[in-house]
PDB file of C-alpha atoms in Angstrom:
ATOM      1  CA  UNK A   1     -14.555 -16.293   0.385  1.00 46.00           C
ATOM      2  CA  UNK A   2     -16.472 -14.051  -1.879  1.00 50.00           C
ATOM      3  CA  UNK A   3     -18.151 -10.579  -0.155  1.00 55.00           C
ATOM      4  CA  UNK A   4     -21.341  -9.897  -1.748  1.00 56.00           C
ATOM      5  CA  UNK A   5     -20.868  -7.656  -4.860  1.00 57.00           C
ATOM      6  CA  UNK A   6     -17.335  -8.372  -5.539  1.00 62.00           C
ATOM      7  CA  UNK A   7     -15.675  -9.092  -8.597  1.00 64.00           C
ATOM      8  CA  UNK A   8     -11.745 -11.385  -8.379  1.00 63.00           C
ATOM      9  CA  UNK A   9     -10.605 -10.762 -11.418  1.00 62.00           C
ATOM     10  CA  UNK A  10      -7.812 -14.250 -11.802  1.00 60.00           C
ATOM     11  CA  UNK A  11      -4.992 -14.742 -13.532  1.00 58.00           C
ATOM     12  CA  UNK A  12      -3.579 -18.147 -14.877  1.00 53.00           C
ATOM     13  CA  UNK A  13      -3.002 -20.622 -12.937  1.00 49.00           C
ATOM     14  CA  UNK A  14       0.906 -21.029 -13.177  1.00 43.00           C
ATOM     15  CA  UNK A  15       0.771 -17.251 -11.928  1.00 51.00           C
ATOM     16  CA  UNK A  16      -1.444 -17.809  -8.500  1.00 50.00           C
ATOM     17  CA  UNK A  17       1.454 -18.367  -5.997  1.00 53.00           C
ATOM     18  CA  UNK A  18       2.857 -15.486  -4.397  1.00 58.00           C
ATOM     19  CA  UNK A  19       4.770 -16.139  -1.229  1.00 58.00           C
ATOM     20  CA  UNK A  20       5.035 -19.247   0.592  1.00 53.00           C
ATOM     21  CA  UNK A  21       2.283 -20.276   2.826  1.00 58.00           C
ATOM     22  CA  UNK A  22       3.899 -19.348   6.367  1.00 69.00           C
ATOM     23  CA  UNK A  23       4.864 -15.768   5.235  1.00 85.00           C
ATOM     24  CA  UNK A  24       2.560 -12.932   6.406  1.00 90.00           C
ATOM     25  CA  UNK A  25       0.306 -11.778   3.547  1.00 93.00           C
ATOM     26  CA  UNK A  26       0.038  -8.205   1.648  1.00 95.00           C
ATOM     27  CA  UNK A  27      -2.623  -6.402  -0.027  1.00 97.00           C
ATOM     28  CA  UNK A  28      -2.992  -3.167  -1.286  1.00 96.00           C
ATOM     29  CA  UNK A  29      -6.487  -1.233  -1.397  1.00 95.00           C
ATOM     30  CA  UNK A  30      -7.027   1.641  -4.302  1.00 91.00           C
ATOM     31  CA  UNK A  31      -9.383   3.970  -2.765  1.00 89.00           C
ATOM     32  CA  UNK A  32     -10.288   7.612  -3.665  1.00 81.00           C
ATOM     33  CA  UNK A  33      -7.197   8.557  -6.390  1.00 83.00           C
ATOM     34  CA  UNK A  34      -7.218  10.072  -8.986  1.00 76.00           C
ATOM     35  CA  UNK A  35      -4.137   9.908 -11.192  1.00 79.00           C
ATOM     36  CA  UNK A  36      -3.675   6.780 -13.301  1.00 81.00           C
ATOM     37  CA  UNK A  37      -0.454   7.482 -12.996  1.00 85.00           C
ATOM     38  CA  UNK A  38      -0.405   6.518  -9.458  1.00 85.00           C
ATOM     39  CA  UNK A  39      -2.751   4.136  -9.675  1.00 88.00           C
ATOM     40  CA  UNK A  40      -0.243   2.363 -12.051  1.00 89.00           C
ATOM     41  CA  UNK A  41       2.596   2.920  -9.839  1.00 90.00           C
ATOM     42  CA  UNK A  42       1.033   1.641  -6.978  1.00 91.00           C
ATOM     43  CA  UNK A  43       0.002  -1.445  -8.690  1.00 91.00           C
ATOM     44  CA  UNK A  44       3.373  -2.293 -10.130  1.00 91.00           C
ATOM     45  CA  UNK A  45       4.858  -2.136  -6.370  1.00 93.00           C
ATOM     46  CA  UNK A  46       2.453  -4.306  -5.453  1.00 93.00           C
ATOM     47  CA  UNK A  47       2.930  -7.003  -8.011  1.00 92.00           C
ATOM     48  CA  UNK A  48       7.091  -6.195  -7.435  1.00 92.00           C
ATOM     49  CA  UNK A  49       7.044  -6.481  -3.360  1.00 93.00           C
ATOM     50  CA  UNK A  50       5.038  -9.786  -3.780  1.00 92.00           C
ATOM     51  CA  UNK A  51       1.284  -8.500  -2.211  1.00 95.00           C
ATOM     52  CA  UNK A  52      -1.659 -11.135  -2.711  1.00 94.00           C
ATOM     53  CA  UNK A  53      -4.043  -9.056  -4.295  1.00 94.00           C
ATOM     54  CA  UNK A  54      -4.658  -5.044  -5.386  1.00 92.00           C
ATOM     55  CA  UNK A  55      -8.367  -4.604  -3.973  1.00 94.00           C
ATOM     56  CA  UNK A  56     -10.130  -1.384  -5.856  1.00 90.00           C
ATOM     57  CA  UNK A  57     -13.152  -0.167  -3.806  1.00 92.00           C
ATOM     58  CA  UNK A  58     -16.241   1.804  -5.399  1.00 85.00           C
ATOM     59  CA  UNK A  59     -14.893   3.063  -8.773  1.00 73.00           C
ATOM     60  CA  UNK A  60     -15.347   0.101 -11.495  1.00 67.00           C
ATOM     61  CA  UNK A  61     -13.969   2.338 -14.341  1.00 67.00           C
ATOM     62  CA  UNK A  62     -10.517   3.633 -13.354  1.00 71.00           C
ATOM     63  CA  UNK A  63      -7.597   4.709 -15.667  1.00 73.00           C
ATOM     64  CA  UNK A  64      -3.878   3.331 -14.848  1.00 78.00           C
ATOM     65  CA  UNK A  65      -0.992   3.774 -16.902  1.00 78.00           C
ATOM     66  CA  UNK A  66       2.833   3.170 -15.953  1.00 78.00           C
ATOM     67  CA  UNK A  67       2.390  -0.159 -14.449  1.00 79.00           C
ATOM     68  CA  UNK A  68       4.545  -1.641 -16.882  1.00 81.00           C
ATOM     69  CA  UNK A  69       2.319  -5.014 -17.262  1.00 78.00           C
ATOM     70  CA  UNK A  70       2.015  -5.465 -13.430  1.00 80.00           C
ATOM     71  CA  UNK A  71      -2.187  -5.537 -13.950  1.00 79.00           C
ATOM     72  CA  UNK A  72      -1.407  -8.974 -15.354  1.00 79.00           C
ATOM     73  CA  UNK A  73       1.115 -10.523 -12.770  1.00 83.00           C
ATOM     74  CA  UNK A  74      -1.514  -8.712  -9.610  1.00 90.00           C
ATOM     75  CA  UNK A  75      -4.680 -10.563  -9.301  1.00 89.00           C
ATOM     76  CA  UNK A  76      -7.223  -7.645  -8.635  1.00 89.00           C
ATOM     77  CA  UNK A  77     -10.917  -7.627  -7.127  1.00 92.00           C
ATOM     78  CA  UNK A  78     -13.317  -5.194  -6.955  1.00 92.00           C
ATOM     79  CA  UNK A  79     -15.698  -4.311  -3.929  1.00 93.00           C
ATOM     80  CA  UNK A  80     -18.172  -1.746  -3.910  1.00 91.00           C
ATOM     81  CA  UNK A  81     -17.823  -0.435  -0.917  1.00 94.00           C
ATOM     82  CA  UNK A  82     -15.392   0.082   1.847  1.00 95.00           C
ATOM     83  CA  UNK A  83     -17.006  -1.759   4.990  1.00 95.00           C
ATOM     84  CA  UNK A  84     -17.389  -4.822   2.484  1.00 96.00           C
ATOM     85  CA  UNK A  85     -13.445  -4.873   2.204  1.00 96.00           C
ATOM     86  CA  UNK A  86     -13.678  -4.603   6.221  1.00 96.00           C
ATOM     87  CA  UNK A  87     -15.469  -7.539   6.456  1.00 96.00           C
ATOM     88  CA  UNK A  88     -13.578  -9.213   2.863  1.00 96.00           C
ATOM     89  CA  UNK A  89     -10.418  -8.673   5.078  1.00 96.00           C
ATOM     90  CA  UNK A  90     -11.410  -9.489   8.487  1.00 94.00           C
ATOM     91  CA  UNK A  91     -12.616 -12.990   7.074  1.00 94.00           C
ATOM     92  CA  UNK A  92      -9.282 -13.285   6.193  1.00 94.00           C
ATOM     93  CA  UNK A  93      -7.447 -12.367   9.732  1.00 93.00           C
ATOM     94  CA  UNK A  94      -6.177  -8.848   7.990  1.00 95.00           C
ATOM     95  CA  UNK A  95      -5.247  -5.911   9.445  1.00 94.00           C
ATOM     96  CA  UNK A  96      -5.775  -2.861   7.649  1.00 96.00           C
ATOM     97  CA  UNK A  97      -2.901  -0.100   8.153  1.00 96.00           C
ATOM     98  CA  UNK A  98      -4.201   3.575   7.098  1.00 96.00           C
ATOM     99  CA  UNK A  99      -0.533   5.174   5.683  1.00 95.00           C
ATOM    100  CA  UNK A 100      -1.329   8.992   6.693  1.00 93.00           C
ATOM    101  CA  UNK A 101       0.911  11.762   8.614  1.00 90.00           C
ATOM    102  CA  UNK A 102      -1.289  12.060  11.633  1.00 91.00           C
ATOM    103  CA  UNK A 103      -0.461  12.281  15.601  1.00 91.00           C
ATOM    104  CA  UNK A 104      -1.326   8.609  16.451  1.00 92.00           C
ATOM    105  CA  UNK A 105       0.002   6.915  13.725  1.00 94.00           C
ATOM    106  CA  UNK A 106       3.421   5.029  13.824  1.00 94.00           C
ATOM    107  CA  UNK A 107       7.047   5.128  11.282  1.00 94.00           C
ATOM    108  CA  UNK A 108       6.979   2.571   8.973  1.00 94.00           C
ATOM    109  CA  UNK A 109      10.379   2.169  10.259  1.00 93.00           C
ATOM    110  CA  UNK A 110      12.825   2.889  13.079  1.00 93.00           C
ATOM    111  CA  UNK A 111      16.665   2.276  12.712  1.00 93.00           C
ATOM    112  CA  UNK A 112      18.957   2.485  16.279  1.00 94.00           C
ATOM    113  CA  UNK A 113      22.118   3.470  15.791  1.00 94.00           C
ATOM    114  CA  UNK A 114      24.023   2.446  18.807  1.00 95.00           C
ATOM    115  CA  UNK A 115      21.953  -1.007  18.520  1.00 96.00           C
ATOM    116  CA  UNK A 116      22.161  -1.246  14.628  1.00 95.00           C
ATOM    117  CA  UNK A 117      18.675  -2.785  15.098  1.00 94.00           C
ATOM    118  CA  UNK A 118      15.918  -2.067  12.451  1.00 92.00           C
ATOM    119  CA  UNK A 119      12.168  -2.303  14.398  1.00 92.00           C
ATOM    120  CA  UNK A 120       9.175  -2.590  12.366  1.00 92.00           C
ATOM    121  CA  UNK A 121       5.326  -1.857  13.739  1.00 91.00           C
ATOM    122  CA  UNK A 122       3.876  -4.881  12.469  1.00 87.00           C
ATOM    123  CA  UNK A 123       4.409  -6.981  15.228  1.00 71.00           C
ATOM    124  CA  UNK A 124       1.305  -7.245  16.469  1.00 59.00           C
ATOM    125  CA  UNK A 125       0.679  -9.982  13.242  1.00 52.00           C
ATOM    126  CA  UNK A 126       2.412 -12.435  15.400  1.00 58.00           C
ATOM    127  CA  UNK A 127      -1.048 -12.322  17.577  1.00 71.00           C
ATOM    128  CA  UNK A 128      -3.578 -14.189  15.436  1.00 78.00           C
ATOM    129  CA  UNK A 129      -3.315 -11.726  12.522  1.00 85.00           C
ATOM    130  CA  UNK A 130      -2.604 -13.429   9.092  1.00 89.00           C
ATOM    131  CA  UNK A 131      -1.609 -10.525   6.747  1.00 93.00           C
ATOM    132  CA  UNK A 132      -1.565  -6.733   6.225  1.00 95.00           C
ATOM    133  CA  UNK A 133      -3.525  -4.477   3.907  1.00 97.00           C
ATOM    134  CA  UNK A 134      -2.510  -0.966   3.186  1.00 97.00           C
ATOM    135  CA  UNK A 135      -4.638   2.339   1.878  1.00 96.00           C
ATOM    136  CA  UNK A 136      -3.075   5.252   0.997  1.00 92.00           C
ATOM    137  CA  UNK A 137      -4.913   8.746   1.043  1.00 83.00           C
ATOM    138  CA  UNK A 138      -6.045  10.790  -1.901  1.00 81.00           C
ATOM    139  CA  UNK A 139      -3.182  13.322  -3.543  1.00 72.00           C
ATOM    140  CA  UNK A 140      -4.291  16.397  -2.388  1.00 78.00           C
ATOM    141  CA  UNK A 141      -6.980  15.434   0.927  1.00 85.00           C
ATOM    142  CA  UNK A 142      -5.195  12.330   2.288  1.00 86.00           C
ATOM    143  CA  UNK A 143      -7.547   9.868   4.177  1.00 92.00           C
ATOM    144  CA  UNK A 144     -11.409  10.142   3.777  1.00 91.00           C
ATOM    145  CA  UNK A 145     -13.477   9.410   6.926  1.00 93.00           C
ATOM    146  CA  UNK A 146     -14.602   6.419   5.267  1.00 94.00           C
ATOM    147  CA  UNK A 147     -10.995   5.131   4.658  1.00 94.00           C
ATOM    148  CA  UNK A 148     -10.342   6.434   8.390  1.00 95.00           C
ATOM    149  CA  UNK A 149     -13.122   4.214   9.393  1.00 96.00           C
ATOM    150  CA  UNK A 150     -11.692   0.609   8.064  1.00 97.00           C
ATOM    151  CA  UNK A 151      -8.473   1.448   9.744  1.00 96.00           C
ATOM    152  CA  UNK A 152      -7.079  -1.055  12.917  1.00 94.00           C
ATOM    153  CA  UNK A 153      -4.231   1.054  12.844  1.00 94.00           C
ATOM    154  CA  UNK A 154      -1.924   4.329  11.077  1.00 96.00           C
ATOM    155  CA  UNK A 155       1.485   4.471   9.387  1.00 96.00           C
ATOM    156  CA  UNK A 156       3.373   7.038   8.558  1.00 94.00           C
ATOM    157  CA  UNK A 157       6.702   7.638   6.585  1.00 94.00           C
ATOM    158  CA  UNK A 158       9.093   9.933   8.504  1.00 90.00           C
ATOM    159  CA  UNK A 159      10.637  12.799   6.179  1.00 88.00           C
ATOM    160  CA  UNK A 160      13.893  14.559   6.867  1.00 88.00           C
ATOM    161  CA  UNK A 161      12.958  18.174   5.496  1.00 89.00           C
ATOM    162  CA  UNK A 162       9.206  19.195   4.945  1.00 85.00           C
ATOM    163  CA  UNK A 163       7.728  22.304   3.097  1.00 85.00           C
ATOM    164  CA  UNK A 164       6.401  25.834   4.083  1.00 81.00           C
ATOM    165  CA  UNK A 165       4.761  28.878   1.913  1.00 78.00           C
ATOM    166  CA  UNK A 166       5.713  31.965   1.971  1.00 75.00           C
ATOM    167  CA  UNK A 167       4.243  35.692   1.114  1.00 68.00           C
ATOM    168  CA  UNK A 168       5.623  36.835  -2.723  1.00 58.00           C
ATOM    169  CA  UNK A 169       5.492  40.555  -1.714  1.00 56.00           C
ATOM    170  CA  UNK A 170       6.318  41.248  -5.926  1.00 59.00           C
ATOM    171  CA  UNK A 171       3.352  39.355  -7.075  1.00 56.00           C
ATOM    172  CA  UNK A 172       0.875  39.556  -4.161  1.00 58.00           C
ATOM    173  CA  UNK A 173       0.872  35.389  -3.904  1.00 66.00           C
ATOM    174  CA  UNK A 174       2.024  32.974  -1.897  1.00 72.00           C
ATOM    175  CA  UNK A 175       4.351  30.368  -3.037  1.00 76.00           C
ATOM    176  CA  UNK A 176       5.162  26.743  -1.829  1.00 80.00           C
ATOM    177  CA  UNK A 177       8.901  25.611  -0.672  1.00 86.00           C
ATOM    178  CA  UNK A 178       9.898  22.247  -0.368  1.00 84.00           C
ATOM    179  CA  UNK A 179       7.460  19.138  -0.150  1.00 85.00           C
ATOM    180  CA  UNK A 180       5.269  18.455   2.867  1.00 79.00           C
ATOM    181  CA  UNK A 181       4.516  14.514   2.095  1.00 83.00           C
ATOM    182  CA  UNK A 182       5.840  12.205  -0.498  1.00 84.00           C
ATOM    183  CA  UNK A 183       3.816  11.653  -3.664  1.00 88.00           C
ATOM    184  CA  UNK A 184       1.267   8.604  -3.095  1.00 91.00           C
ATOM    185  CA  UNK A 185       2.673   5.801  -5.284  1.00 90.00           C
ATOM    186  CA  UNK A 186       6.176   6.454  -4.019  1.00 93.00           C
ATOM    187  CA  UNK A 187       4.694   6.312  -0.432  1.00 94.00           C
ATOM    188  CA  UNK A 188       3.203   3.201  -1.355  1.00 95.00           C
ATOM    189  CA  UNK A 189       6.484   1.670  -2.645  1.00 95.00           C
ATOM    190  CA  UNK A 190       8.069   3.156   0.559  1.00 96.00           C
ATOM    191  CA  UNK A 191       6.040   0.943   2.705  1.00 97.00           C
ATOM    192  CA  UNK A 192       5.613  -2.410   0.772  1.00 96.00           C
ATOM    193  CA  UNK A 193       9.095  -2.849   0.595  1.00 96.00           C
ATOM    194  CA  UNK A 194       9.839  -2.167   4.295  1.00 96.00           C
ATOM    195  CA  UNK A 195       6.727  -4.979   4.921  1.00 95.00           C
ATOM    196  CA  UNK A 196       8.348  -6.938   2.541  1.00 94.00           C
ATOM    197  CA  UNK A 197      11.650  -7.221   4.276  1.00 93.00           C
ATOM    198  CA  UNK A 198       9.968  -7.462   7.426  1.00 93.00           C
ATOM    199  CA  UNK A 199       7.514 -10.459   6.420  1.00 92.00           C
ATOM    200  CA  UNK A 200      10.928 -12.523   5.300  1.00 91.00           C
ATOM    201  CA  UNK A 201       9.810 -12.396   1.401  1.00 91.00           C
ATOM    202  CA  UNK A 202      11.919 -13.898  -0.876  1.00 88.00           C
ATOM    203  CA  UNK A 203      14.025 -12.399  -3.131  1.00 87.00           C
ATOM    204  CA  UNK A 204      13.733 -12.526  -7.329  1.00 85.00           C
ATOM    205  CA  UNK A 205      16.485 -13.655  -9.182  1.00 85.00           C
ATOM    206  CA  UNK A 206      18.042 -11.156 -11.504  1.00 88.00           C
ATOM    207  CA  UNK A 207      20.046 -11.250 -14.755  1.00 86.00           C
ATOM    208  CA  UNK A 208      21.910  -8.883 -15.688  1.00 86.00           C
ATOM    209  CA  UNK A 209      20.049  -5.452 -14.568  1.00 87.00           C
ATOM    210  CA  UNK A 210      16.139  -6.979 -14.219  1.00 82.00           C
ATOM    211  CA  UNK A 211      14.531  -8.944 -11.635  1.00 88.00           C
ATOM    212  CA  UNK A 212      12.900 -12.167 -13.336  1.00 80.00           C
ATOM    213  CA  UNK A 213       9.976 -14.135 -11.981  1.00 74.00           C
TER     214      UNK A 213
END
């Protein structure tokens, strides 16, 4: 299926397979950033944790650097706008998973330790759902309305220390301690491994210290 004003960029054929056919499916959307650095880095997890497609809403023109030739392993489409990937997605049986730090939203993750069982929120895929797509916020405003609005559901990665500001009284400021979220293209690699491991992808082979396709 094609959604009116899209653009698939392919790749050759020997490269289209991703995961087998019975797997649940990935894709990641690039919405609203601004770093090519992340851009990059969110693309190369992508392309590493085995997602179908990186779909780039809006901006045609966008620079991305660091993803370490991962543009040519991740087939990528453009779509204008984001209630065309909506409907791109929905065709598709996707579920689109906002990743923001927000009081409705669930861990990516949850480990019991008298249990030693590892729980996952993504089992509502079992329920006529075919895949999962995943938007991350902007760096410094998270989630636009417009992102908000595509959303069937939130995710968010729990942190073990946050940050705070507090009052310089020398210099008349106020200064930032600690982090209060993760940077966006870790976040991202965060939670397409953890879907990863949870949609039973397969593992690369590796020689010697690199993963091989």
């Amino acid at each position: 299926t094609t959604t009116k004003g899209s653009k698939f960029i392919p790749l050759p054929q020997q490269q289209q397979q991703r995961q087998p056919i019975n797997n649940p499916s990935a894709y990641v959307i690039v919405s609203n950033l601004q770093s090519g650095g992340n851009i990059g880095n969110i693309v190369r997890s992508a392309s590493i944790f085995g997602c179908e497609e990186c779909i780039v809403v809006g901006q045609k023109r966008y620079r991305m650097t660091g993803d370490h030739g991962s543009r040519l392993d991740l087939p990528q489409r453009h779509i204008w706008t984001h209630a065309d990937v909506k409907e791109y997605l929905g065709e598709k049986r996707v579920r689109i998973y906002g990743i923001e730090i927000m009081e409705n939203a669930s861990p990516i993750m949850q480990y019991d330790r008298e249990t030693g069982v590892v729980t996952f929120p993504f089992e509502s895929e079992c329920e006529g759902w075919s895949g999962s797509a995943f938007i991350f916020g902007n760096e410094g405003q998270g989630l636009s309305t417009k992102q908000r609005e595509i959303c069937d559901e939130f995710l968010f990665i729990p942190q073990n220390r946050g940050g705070r500001s507090r009052e310089d009284s020398v210099v008349g400021s106020r200064e930032k301690i600690g982090s209060a979220s993760m940077n966006v293209a870790c976040a991202a690699a965060v939670v397409l491994q953890a879907y990863s491991m949870w949609a039973g992808y397969s593992e690369a082979r590796f020689e010697g210290e690199k993963f091989l396709t």
